[in-house]
Coordinates of C-alpha atoms and ligand atoms in Angstrom, one line a residue:
M717 CA 88.7 101.2 88.7
S718 CA 88.0 103.6 85.8
D719 CA 90.9 105.0 83.8
E720 CA 90.2 108.6 85.1
L721 CA 90.6 107.3 88.7
V722 CA 93.8 105.4 88.0
E723 CA 95.1 108.5 86.3
L724 CA 94.0 110.7 89.3
A725 CA 95.7 108.2 91.7
K726 CA 99.0 108.6 89.8
R727 CA 98.9 112.3 89.0
R728 CA 97.8 113.5 92.5
G729 CA 100.2 111.2 94.4
F730 CA 97.8 108.5 95.8
F731 CA 99.3 105.3 94.5
F732 CA 101.2 104.1 91.5
Q733 CA 103.3 101.1 90.4
A734 CA 106.7 100.8 92.1
A735 CA 110.1 101.2 90.3
E736 CA 108.5 102.6 87.1
A737 CA 112.0 103.9 86.2
Y738 CA 113.0 100.3 85.7
G739 CA 109.9 99.2 83.9
G740 CA 107.8 98.6 87.0
V741 CA 107.4 95.5 89.1
S742 CA 104.1 93.7 88.9
G743 CA 102.3 93.5 92.2
F744 CA 104.2 96.2 94.0
Y745 CA 102.8 99.7 94.6
V746 CA 104.0 102.9 96.1
Y747 CA 101.7 105.2 98.1
G748 CA 102.5 108.8 97.3
P749 CA 102.1 111.6 99.8
E750 CA 98.3 111.8 99.5
G751 CA 97.9 108.0 99.5
A752 CA 100.3 107.4 102.4
A753 CA 98.3 110.0 104.5
L754 CA 95.0 108.4 103.5
K755 CA 96.3 105.0 104.4
R756 CA 97.6 106.2 107.7
N757 CA 94.3 107.8 108.6
L758 CA 92.5 104.6 107.6
E759 CA 94.7 102.5 109.8
D760 CA 94.2 104.9 112.7
S761 CA 90.4 104.7 112.2
W762 CA 90.6 100.9 112.2
R763 CA 92.7 101.0 115.4
D764 CA 90.1 103.2 117.0
R765 CA 87.2 100.9 116.1
F766 CA 88.6 97.4 116.3
Q767 CA 91.2 98.0 119.0
V768 CA 90.6 100.9 121.3
Q769 CA 86.8 100.7 121.4
E770 CA 87.0 96.9 121.9
G771 CA 89.7 97.1 124.6
H772 CA 92.3 95.1 122.7
R773 CA 96.1 95.6 122.5
E774 CA 98.4 95.8 119.5
I775 CA 101.7 94.1 118.9
E776 CA 104.4 94.3 116.2
A777 CA 106.0 91.1 115.2
P778 CA 108.7 90.4 112.5
T779 CA 107.7 90.0 108.9
V780 CA 110.2 87.1 108.3
M781 CA 109.5 83.9 110.2
P782 CA 111.3 80.6 110.3
E783 CA 110.1 77.5 108.3
P784 CA 108.7 75.5 111.3
V785 CA 106.1 78.2 111.9
F786 CA 104.6 77.6 108.5
E787 CA 104.9 73.8 108.8
A788 CA 102.8 74.1 111.9
S789 CA 100.4 76.7 110.5
G790 CA 99.7 74.6 107.4
H791 CA 100.9 77.3 105.0
L792 CA 103.8 75.2 103.6
D793 CA 101.3 72.5 102.5
G794 CA 98.1 74.3 102.0
F795 CA 98.6 77.9 100.9
D796 CA 98.4 77.4 97.2
D797 CA 96.7 78.9 94.1
M798 CA 96.0 77.1 90.8
L799 CA 98.7 77.8 88.2
I800 CA 98.4 77.3 84.5
E801 CA 101.2 78.4 82.1
C802 CA 100.7 79.3 78.5
P803 CA 102.6 76.9 76.2
E804 CA 103.2 79.7 73.7
C805 CA 104.1 82.9 75.5
G806 CA 105.0 81.3 78.9
E807 CA 102.7 83.7 80.8
S808 CA 101.5 82.4 84.2
H809 CA 97.8 82.7 85.0
R810 CA 95.5 81.7 87.9
A811 CA 93.4 79.0 86.3
D812 CA 90.4 79.7 88.5
H813 CA 90.4 83.4 87.5
I814 CA 90.5 82.5 83.8
I815 CA 87.4 80.4 84.4
E816 CA 85.6 83.1 86.4
D817 CA 86.5 85.8 83.9
N818 CA 85.2 83.9 80.9
T819 CA 82.3 81.8 82.1
G820 CA 79.4 82.6 84.4
I821 CA 81.1 80.4 87.1
E822 CA 81.7 82.2 90.5
D823 CA 84.3 81.1 93.1
A824 CA 86.1 78.6 90.9
E825 CA 88.8 78.4 93.5
S826 CA 86.5 76.1 95.5
L827 CA 86.7 73.5 92.7
P828 CA 89.2 70.6 92.5
L829 CA 92.1 70.8 90.1
D830 CA 90.8 68.1 87.7
E831 CA 87.5 69.9 87.4
I832 CA 89.3 73.2 86.6
G833 CA 91.3 71.4 83.8
A834 CA 88.1 70.0 82.4
L835 CA 86.3 73.4 82.5
I836 CA 89.2 75.0 80.6
A837 CA 88.9 72.4 77.9
E838 CA 85.1 72.5 77.9
H839 CA 84.9 76.3 77.4
D840 CA 87.9 76.3 75.1
L841 CA 89.6 78.9 77.3
R842 CA 92.6 80.8 76.0
C843 CA 95.6 82.6 77.2
P844 CA 94.5 86.2 78.1
N845 CA 97.9 87.4 76.9
C846 CA 98.3 85.7 73.4
D847 CA 95.0 83.9 72.9
T848 CA 96.7 80.4 72.7
E849 CA 94.5 77.5 73.6
L850 CA 95.0 76.3 77.2
A851 CA 93.1 73.0 77.0
G852 CA 95.2 70.1 78.1
E853 CA 97.8 72.3 79.8
P854 CA 98.6 71.1 83.4
V855 CA 97.0 72.9 86.2
E856 CA 99.2 72.9 89.3
E857 CA 99.2 74.0 92.9
F858 CA 101.6 77.0 93.4
N859 CA 102.6 78.0 97.0
L860 CA 102.2 81.7 97.5
M861 CA 104.9 82.3 100.1
F862 CA 108.1 84.1 99.3
E863 CA 111.0 82.0 100.6
T864 CA 114.3 83.4 101.9
T865 CA 117.2 82.2 104.0
I866 CA 117.9 83.4 107.5
G867 CA 121.6 84.3 107.8
P868 CA 124.3 83.1 105.4
G869 CA 124.0 79.6 103.8
S870 CA 120.8 77.7 103.2
G871 CA 120.5 75.9 106.6
H872 CA 117.7 78.1 108.0
P873 CA 114.9 78.7 105.5
G874 CA 112.5 81.5 106.3
Y875 CA 109.4 83.0 104.7
L876 CA 107.9 86.4 104.4
R877 CA 104.7 86.1 106.4
P878 CA 101.6 85.6 104.2
E879 CA 99.4 86.9 107.0
T880 CA 100.2 89.0 110.0
A881 CA 98.1 86.6 112.1
Q882 CA 100.9 84.0 112.5
G883 CA 103.1 86.6 114.3
I884 CA 100.3 86.8 117.0
F885 CA 99.6 83.0 117.3
V886 CA 103.3 82.1 117.6
E887 CA 103.7 84.5 120.6
F888 CA 100.6 83.3 122.4
P889 CA 102.5 81.8 125.3
R890 CA 103.9 85.2 126.2
L891 CA 100.7 87.0 125.3
K892 CA 98.6 84.9 127.6
E893 CA 101.0 85.7 130.4
Y894 CA 100.5 89.4 129.6
A895 CA 96.8 88.8 129.8
R896 CA 97.2 87.1 133.1
N897 CA 95.9 83.8 131.6
Q898 CA 92.4 85.4 131.5
L899 CA 90.2 84.8 128.4
P900 CA 88.9 86.5 126.4
F901 CA 91.5 88.9 125.1
G902 CA 92.2 90.3 121.7
I903 CA 95.5 91.1 120.0
T904 CA 95.8 93.3 116.9
Q905 CA 98.5 93.9 114.4
V906 CA 98.8 96.2 111.4
G907 CA 101.6 95.4 109.1
R908 CA 102.9 94.1 105.8
A909 CA 102.0 90.6 104.4
Y910 CA 103.5 89.1 101.3
R911 CA 102.1 86.7 98.8
N912 CA 103.8 85.7 95.5
E913 CA 100.5 86.1 93.6
I914 CA 100.5 84.3 90.2
S915 CA 98.9 87.2 88.4
P916 CA 98.6 90.5 90.4
R917 CA 95.8 92.6 89.1
K918 CA 93.4 95.5 89.5
S919 CA 95.9 98.0 90.8
I920 CA 96.3 97.6 94.6
V921 CA 93.6 95.0 94.9
R922 CA 95.8 92.0 94.2
V923 CA 99.4 92.8 95.0
R924 CA 102.4 90.9 96.2
E925 CA 103.1 93.1 99.2
F926 CA 100.2 94.6 101.1
T927 CA 99.0 95.7 104.5
Q928 CA 96.7 93.8 106.8
A929 CA 95.0 95.0 109.9
E930 CA 94.1 91.8 111.8
L931 CA 92.5 91.1 115.2
E932 CA 92.9 87.7 116.8
H933 CA 90.3 87.5 119.5
F934 CA 91.1 84.5 121.9
I935 CA 88.0 83.1 123.5
D936 CA 86.9 80.2 125.6
P937 CA 84.2 78.7 123.3
E938 CA 82.2 77.3 126.1
E939 CA 82.3 80.3 128.5
D940 CA 82.7 83.5 126.5
E941 CA 79.9 85.3 124.7
P942 CA 80.2 88.5 122.6
P943 CA 78.3 91.6 123.5
L944 CA 75.9 91.0 120.6
H945 CA 73.3 93.5 121.9
R946 CA 75.7 96.3 120.8
V947 CA 75.3 95.4 117.1
E948 CA 72.1 93.3 117.0
N949 CA 70.1 96.1 115.3
A950 CA 72.6 96.8 112.6
E951 CA 71.0 96.0 109.2
V952 CA 73.3 94.0 106.9
T953 CA 73.2 92.6 103.4
L954 CA 74.0 88.9 103.5
Y955 CA 74.8 86.5 100.7
S956 CA 75.0 83.1 102.5
A957 CA 76.4 79.8 101.1
D958 CA 72.8 78.5 100.8
Q959 CA 71.8 81.6 98.8
Q960 CA 74.8 81.2 96.5
N961 CA 73.9 77.6 95.9
A962 CA 70.2 78.2 95.3
E963 CA 69.1 78.6 91.7
D964 CA 67.2 81.9 92.5
G965 CA 69.4 82.9 95.4
G966 CA 70.1 86.6 96.0
H967 CA 71.1 88.9 98.8
V968 CA 68.9 89.3 101.9
R969 CA 68.7 92.3 104.2
M970 CA 68.2 91.6 107.9
T971 CA 69.6 92.7 111.2
I972 CA 72.5 90.9 112.8
G973 CA 70.1 89.8 115.6
E974 CA 67.7 88.2 113.1
A975 CA 70.6 86.6 111.2
V976 CA 71.7 84.9 114.4
E977 CA 68.2 84.0 115.5
E978 CA 67.4 82.4 112.1
G979 CA 70.7 80.5 112.0
V980 CA 72.0 82.3 108.9
I981 CA 75.1 83.2 110.8
T982 CA 75.9 80.3 113.1
S983 CA 78.6 81.8 115.3
D984 CA 77.6 84.7 117.6
W985 CA 81.2 85.8 117.6
V986 CA 81.4 86.1 113.8
A987 CA 78.1 87.9 113.8
Y988 CA 79.4 90.3 116.4
Y989 CA 82.4 91.3 114.2
L990 CA 80.2 91.6 111.1
G991 CA 78.2 94.2 113.1
V992 CA 81.4 96.0 114.2
G993 CA 82.7 95.8 110.6
Q994 CA 79.5 97.2 109.2
E995 CA 79.6 100.2 111.5
W996 CA 83.2 100.9 110.6
Y997 CA 82.7 100.6 106.8
E998 CA 79.9 103.0 107.0
R999 CA 81.9 105.4 109.1
I1000 CA 84.8 105.4 106.6
G1001 CA 82.5 106.1 103.6
V1002 CA 82.0 102.7 101.9
D1003 CA 78.8 103.0 99.9
M1004 CA 76.4 100.7 101.7
E1005 CA 74.4 100.1 98.5
R1006 CA 77.5 98.5 97.1
F1007 CA 78.5 96.4 100.1
R1008 CA 77.6 92.9 101.4
F1009 CA 78.8 90.0 103.5
R1010 CA 79.3 86.8 101.6
Q1011 CA 79.8 83.5 103.2
H1012 CA 82.5 81.2 101.9
L1013 CA 81.4 78.0 100.2
A1014 CA 82.7 74.9 101.8
G1015 CA 85.5 74.2 99.3
E1016 CA 86.6 77.9 99.3
R1017 CA 87.4 78.2 103.0
A1018 CA 91.1 78.6 104.0
H1019 CA 92.6 75.5 105.6
Y1020 CA 92.3 77.0 109.1
A1021 CA 88.7 78.3 108.9
S1022 CA 85.6 76.5 110.0
D1023 CA 83.3 79.4 108.9
C1024 CA 84.1 82.6 107.0
W1025 CA 82.1 85.6 105.9
D1026 CA 83.9 88.1 103.6
A1027 CA 83.0 91.7 103.5
E1028 CA 82.8 92.6 99.9
A1029 CA 82.4 95.9 98.1
E1030 CA 81.4 96.5 94.5
V1031 CA 83.7 98.6 92.3
D1032 CA 83.0 98.9 88.6
G1033 CA 80.8 95.9 88.5
D1034 CA 83.2 93.6 90.4
W1035 CA 82.7 92.4 93.9
I1036 CA 86.0 92.7 95.8
E1037 CA 86.8 90.8 99.0
I1038 CA 88.0 93.5 101.4
T1039 CA 87.9 91.6 104.7
G1040 CA 87.8 87.9 105.8
N1041 CA 85.8 87.3 109.0
S1042 CA 86.9 83.8 110.1
Y1043 CA 86.1 81.4 112.9
R1044 CA 89.6 79.8 113.2
S1045 CA 88.5 77.6 116.1
D1046 CA 91.6 76.2 118.0
Y1047 CA 93.3 75.3 114.7
D1048 CA 96.3 77.5 115.0
L1049 CA 97.0 77.3 118.7
S1050 CA 96.7 73.5 118.6
K1051 CA 99.1 73.2 115.7
H1052 CA 101.7 75.5 117.3
G1053 CA 101.2 73.6 120.6
T1054 CA 101.9 70.3 118.8
Y1055 CA 104.8 71.4 116.7
S1056 CA 106.6 73.5 119.3
D1057 CA 107.7 72.9 122.9
E1058 CA 105.6 75.6 124.3
D1059 CA 102.2 75.6 126.0
F1060 CA 99.5 77.1 123.9
T1061 CA 96.7 76.4 126.4
V1062 CA 95.1 78.4 129.2
F1063 CA 93.9 77.0 132.5
R1064 CA 90.1 77.1 133.0
Q1065 CA 89.2 77.0 136.7
Y1066 CA 86.2 74.8 137.6
D1067 CA 83.5 76.4 139.9
E1068 CA 84.0 73.4 142.2
P1069 CA 86.9 70.9 142.1
K1070 CA 86.0 67.7 140.2
V1071 CA 87.0 64.1 140.6
V1072 CA 88.1 62.9 137.2
E1073 CA 89.8 60.0 135.6
R1074 CA 93.3 60.7 134.3
A1075 CA 95.3 58.6 132.0
T1076 CA 99.0 58.4 133.0
V1077 CA 102.1 56.6 131.9
D1078 CA 105.1 55.4 133.9
P1079 CA 107.5 54.3 131.2
D1080 CA 110.0 51.6 131.8
M1081 CA 113.2 53.6 131.3
S1082 CA 115.3 50.5 131.6
Y1083 CA 113.7 49.4 128.4
L1084 CA 113.3 52.8 126.6
G1085 CA 116.9 53.9 127.4
P1086 CA 118.8 51.0 125.7
E1087 CA 116.2 50.7 122.9
F1088 CA 115.9 54.4 121.9
G1089 CA 119.1 56.0 123.3
G1090 CA 119.1 59.9 123.1
V1091 CA 115.3 60.2 122.4
A1092 CA 114.1 58.0 125.2
G1093 CA 113.3 61.0 127.4
D1094 CA 111.3 62.7 124.5
I1095 CA 109.5 59.4 124.0
A1096 CA 108.5 59.3 127.6
D1097 CA 107.1 62.9 127.4
A1098 CA 105.3 62.1 124.2
L1099 CA 103.7 59.1 125.7
Q1100 CA 102.3 61.2 128.6
T1101 CA 101.0 63.8 126.1
L1102 CA 99.4 61.1 124.0
A1103 CA 97.8 59.4 127.1
E1104 CA 96.2 62.7 128.0
R1105 CA 94.9 63.3 124.5
D1106 CA 93.9 59.9 123.3
R1107 CA 93.9 57.0 125.6
T1108 CA 92.5 54.7 122.9
A1109 CA 96.0 54.8 121.4
F1110 CA 97.0 52.4 124.2
E1111 CA 94.4 49.8 123.4
G1112 CA 96.6 47.6 121.2
D1113 CA 99.9 45.8 121.8
E1114 CA 102.0 48.8 120.6
V1115 CA 101.7 52.5 120.7
T1116 CA 103.4 54.9 118.2
V1117 CA 104.8 58.3 118.9
E1118 CA 106.5 60.7 116.5
I1119 CA 109.8 62.5 117.5
D1120 CA 111.3 64.9 115.0
R1121 CA 109.2 63.4 112.2
E1122 CA 110.4 59.8 113.0
S1123 CA 107.9 57.2 114.3
H1124 CA 108.7 55.0 117.2
A1125 CA 106.7 52.0 118.2
I1126 CA 106.7 51.0 121.9
P1127 CA 105.1 47.9 123.5
V1128 CA 102.2 49.1 125.6
E1129 CA 103.3 47.0 128.5
K1130 CA 106.5 49.1 128.7
T1131 CA 104.6 52.4 128.9
G1132 CA 103.1 51.8 132.4
F1133 CA 99.8 53.1 131.0
G1134 CA 97.0 53.4 133.6
V1135 CA 93.9 55.4 134.5
E1136 CA 93.6 56.9 138.0
E1137 CA 91.0 59.1 139.7
V1138 CA 92.3 62.5 140.7
T1139 CA 90.7 65.7 142.0
E1140 CA 91.2 68.6 139.7
A1141 CA 90.7 72.4 140.2
G1142 CA 90.3 73.0 136.5
E1143 CA 91.5 72.0 133.1
H1144 CA 93.8 73.2 130.3
I1145 CA 91.9 74.3 127.2
T1146 CA 93.1 75.6 123.8
P1147 CA 91.4 78.9 123.2
H1148 CA 89.4 79.4 120.0
V1149 CA 90.1 82.4 117.7
V1150 CA 87.7 84.7 116.0
E1151 CA 89.4 86.8 113.3
P1152 CA 88.4 89.9 111.4
S1153 CA 91.2 90.3 108.9
I1154 CA 91.1 93.5 106.9
G1155 CA 93.1 94.2 103.7
I1156 CA 93.9 97.9 104.1
D1157 CA 94.9 98.3 100.5
R1158 CA 91.6 97.0 99.3
V1159 CA 89.6 99.1 101.7
L1160 CA 91.5 102.1 100.6
Y1161 CA 90.8 101.2 97.0
T1162 CA 87.1 100.9 97.8
V1163 CA 86.9 104.1 99.8
F1164 CA 88.8 106.0 97.0
A1165 CA 86.5 104.6 94.2
H1166 CA 83.3 105.1 96.2
A1167 CA 84.3 108.7 97.1
Y1168 CA 85.0 109.7 93.5
E1169 CA 82.3 112.0 92.1
T1170 CA 81.8 114.6 89.5
D1171 CA 79.2 117.4 89.7
E1172 CA 78.6 120.9 88.3
V1173 CA 79.9 123.9 90.2
D1174 CA 79.8 127.4 88.7
D1175 CA 78.9 126.0 85.3
E1176 CA 82.0 123.8 85.4
T1177 CA 82.4 120.1 85.9
R1178 CA 84.3 119.5 89.0
T1179 CA 86.0 116.3 90.2
R1180 CA 85.8 115.6 93.9
L1181 CA 86.8 112.9 96.3
A1182 CA 84.1 112.9 99.0
L1183 CA 86.4 111.4 101.6
E1184 CA 85.2 111.4 105.2
P1185 CA 87.0 114.2 107.1
E1186 CA 88.6 111.6 109.4
L1187 CA 90.3 110.0 106.4
A1188 CA 91.1 112.9 104.2
P1189 CA 94.9 113.3 103.7
T1190 CA 94.5 117.1 104.2
T1191 CA 91.9 118.4 106.5
V1192 CA 92.0 122.0 105.5
G1193 CA 93.4 124.2 102.7
V1194 CA 94.3 127.7 103.8
F1195 CA 94.4 130.4 101.1
P1196 CA 95.0 134.1 101.2
L1197 CA 92.9 135.9 98.5
M1198 CA 96.3 137.3 97.4
D1199 CA 99.7 137.2 99.0
K1200 CA 99.7 140.9 99.6
D1201 CA 98.6 143.6 102.1
G1202 CA 99.1 141.2 105.0
M1203 CA 96.7 138.5 103.8
G1204 CA 99.6 136.1 103.2
E1205 CA 101.0 136.6 106.7
T1206 CA 97.6 136.1 108.3
A1207 CA 97.0 132.9 106.3
R1208 CA 100.4 131.5 107.1
D1209 CA 99.8 132.3 110.8
I1210 CA 96.4 130.5 110.6
A1211 CA 98.1 127.5 108.9
G1212 CA 100.7 127.4 111.7
D1213 CA 98.0 127.5 114.4
L1214 CA 96.0 124.7 112.7
R1215 CA 99.1 122.5 112.4
A1216 CA 99.9 123.1 116.0
R1217 CA 96.4 121.8 116.8
G1218 CA 97.4 118.5 115.0
L1219 CA 95.6 119.1 111.7
D1220 CA 97.0 118.4 108.3
V1221 CA 97.0 121.7 106.4
T1222 CA 97.9 122.8 102.9
Y1223 CA 98.8 126.4 102.2
D1224 CA 98.2 127.6 98.7
D1225 CA 98.4 131.1 97.3
S1226 CA 98.7 130.4 93.6
G1227 CA 95.9 130.8 90.9
N1228 CA 92.4 132.1 91.4
I1229 CA 90.4 130.9 94.4
G1230 CA 88.1 128.8 92.3
R1231 CA 91.0 126.9 90.9
R1232 CA 92.5 126.4 94.4
Y1233 CA 89.2 125.0 95.6
R1234 CA 89.1 122.5 92.7
R1235 CA 92.6 121.3 93.5
Q1236 CA 91.6 120.5 97.0
D1237 CA 88.3 119.0 96.0
E1238 CA 90.1 116.6 93.7
V1239 CA 92.3 115.2 96.6
G1240 CA 89.4 115.1 99.0
T1241 CA 90.2 118.1 101.3
P1242 CA 86.9 118.6 103.2
F1243 CA 87.4 122.2 104.2
C1244 CA 89.1 125.4 102.9
V1245 CA 89.7 128.7 104.7
T1246 CA 90.1 131.9 102.7
V1247 CA 91.6 135.1 104.2
D1248 CA 90.3 138.2 102.4
Y1249 CA 90.6 142.0 103.0
E1250 CA 87.7 141.8 105.5
S1251 CA 89.7 139.3 107.6
L1252 CA 92.3 142.0 108.3
D1253 CA 89.5 144.1 110.0
D1254 CA 87.1 141.6 111.5
D1255 CA 89.6 138.7 112.4
A1256 CA 87.3 136.3 110.6
V1257 CA 87.6 134.1 107.6
T1258 CA 85.5 132.2 105.1
L1259 CA 85.2 128.5 105.8
R1260 CA 84.0 126.4 102.9
E1261 CA 82.8 122.9 102.9
R1262 CA 83.8 120.7 100.0
D1263 CA 80.7 118.6 99.3
S1264 CA 78.0 121.3 99.7
T1265 CA 80.3 124.2 98.6
E1266 CA 78.5 126.2 101.4
Q1267 CA 80.5 128.9 103.1
V1268 CA 80.3 130.4 106.5
R1269 CA 82.1 133.2 108.3
V1270 CA 84.1 132.1 111.3
A1271 CA 86.3 133.9 113.8
I1272 CA 90.0 133.1 113.3
A1273 CA 90.4 132.4 117.0
D1274 CA 87.7 129.7 116.8
L1275 CA 89.1 127.9 113.8
P1276 CA 91.4 125.3 115.5
D1277 CA 88.5 124.0 117.7
I1278 CA 85.9 124.1 114.9
L1279 CA 88.1 122.2 112.4
A1280 CA 89.2 119.6 115.0
D1281 CA 85.5 119.0 115.8
L1282 CA 84.6 118.8 112.1
R1283 CA 87.3 116.3 111.5
S1284 CA 86.4 114.1 114.5
G1285 CA 82.7 114.4 113.6
D1286 CA 81.8 116.1 117.0
R1287 CA 80.4 119.0 115.1
A1288 CA 78.5 119.2 111.7
F1289 CA 79.2 122.0 109.2
A1290 CA 75.4 122.6 108.9
N1291 CA 75.3 123.5 112.6
L1292 CA 78.0 126.2 112.4
Ligands
GAP1227 N1 94.6 86.0 108.4 C1 93.6 85.7 107.5 C2 93.9 86.1 106.1 O1 95.0 86.4 105.8 P1 92.8 86.3 103.8 O2 91.4 86.3 103.4 O3 93.8 85.5 103.0 O4 92.8 86.0 105.3 C3 92.6 88.8 104.5 O5 93.3 87.8 103.7 C4 92.5 90.1 103.6 O6 93.8 90.5 103.1 C5 91.6 89.9 102.4 O7 90.3 90.0 102.7 C6 92.2 91.0 101.5 O8 91.5 92.2 101.8 C7 93.6 91.1 101.9 N2 94.5 90.5 100.8 C8 94.7 89.2 100.7 N3 95.5 89.0 99.6 C9 95.8 90.2 99.1 C10 96.6 90.6 98.0 N4 97.3 89.8 97.3 N5 96.6 91.9 97.8 C11 95.9 92.8 98.5 N6 95.2 92.4 99.6 C12 95.1 91.1 99.9

């Protein structure tokens, strides 16, 4: 982001580093009054597109979650970045970023640790802080989760959630009840996520506390299909793994329908959400010339994802990942089903009852009891679960089950293992999950940067944020030409009426009108209303549009409806 824009963000109250009075804390940002309003409008717009229009429901789960959740989810073991420390100044860096920033190599995070170390030596890469050689320094995995303790003492470790998604997955047993056990259904959540990033950077792009807007769409992978026809004509720019690996690979433009037909996007569900996303990014003012969907390379995918396409936007020559669109398969629900005592499946009814073979156990408790004491009952349950999942486990002389991370071997003859024929009305399946995961801060950064423009108005250079009216922190500035002869009262009455209509209004009576317009242009206010002497006679005002600077005369009585329509997009200024 250019220096002017960073300066604008600070000076006009969009976003700035937190706790500057104490030297600032790296990776933590404050949204000022303009930024907080822009962020709220962005979240509302996301809710409208991804939740309301799709018929999904939102939940709000805690941000601190106990350790077993992250053991099950894989975050304790697999949620790492590559850390290298400078031997001279002690500064920590992301080893993959040092490579990407100083060589032509893209997506270094998909490379194994030893290759990263070798590349640092081969390119003689140095500490970005003090220029000391980094060759030979250890490159280690660093877990990104913030750890805490729940309650006094250290007996109950907890973690600040690194993604809002886990708060949805963990509650699946209740959520499926709410959905009356009917797939598909989608649950959204907008909230804070925390990652102890090794080197936060680029303003709000890589921070340690940020906001995600996530949708977890639970589907039956064999029965459910997305309404692809709604988005199949959307034209998208794609950068597939094959294109990234090809020597002369570049972006391709095609419709979502063509991408599915030609096998560029293999999951219909992921394709559907790329289409929904494309529509939304366009609606919120992301410059489509600087936007693409990039498929993750195999080594780059998160531990839970079987395919992932990021939405990326270009700002100042860098491509920024603003959304991850993952096919998470049954990874998360299966894990939580295995690690917890709850049922993370749903019942899929067959069209006709079926006769099927079922593996059962009838453990010899007179053996298990004396042999395993207090865990004998758990072992019996675990044997039944194992028989249903993997009957080949009973093919040898012994079968092993794990209770509280301890393995127990049981002679197969004591398990009463057998296979019988039963008539079943249906089966339990673990739903699959499709997940568009939006980083609100990065989308806001993109929208802010793409909206920033300068042009010439009245022989002066003006700075304007061409924010969509739906997102603009203030919808309308209301100005009296001067605060005298009743113009101030009329303007204040108009501001009151517009606020009563639910619009964000700024009242300003200081400085000349041109200067007041510039102030609003700079924070992205799309419309301004000026009360002049004529208004006192004709009950009309001048309504000015930010981008065109066109002005029209509008009756005061019509203003609330007109401005509400202009904000929602139901009316265009050119048609007034
Ligand atoms: N639930 C899936 C998930 O969390 P992710 O790709 O790790 O996937 C999703 O994160 C989005 O969250 C990213 O596309 C990005 O926009 C945002 N995000 C991730 N880490 C971030 C950070 N340190 N600062 C700001 N935004 C971040």
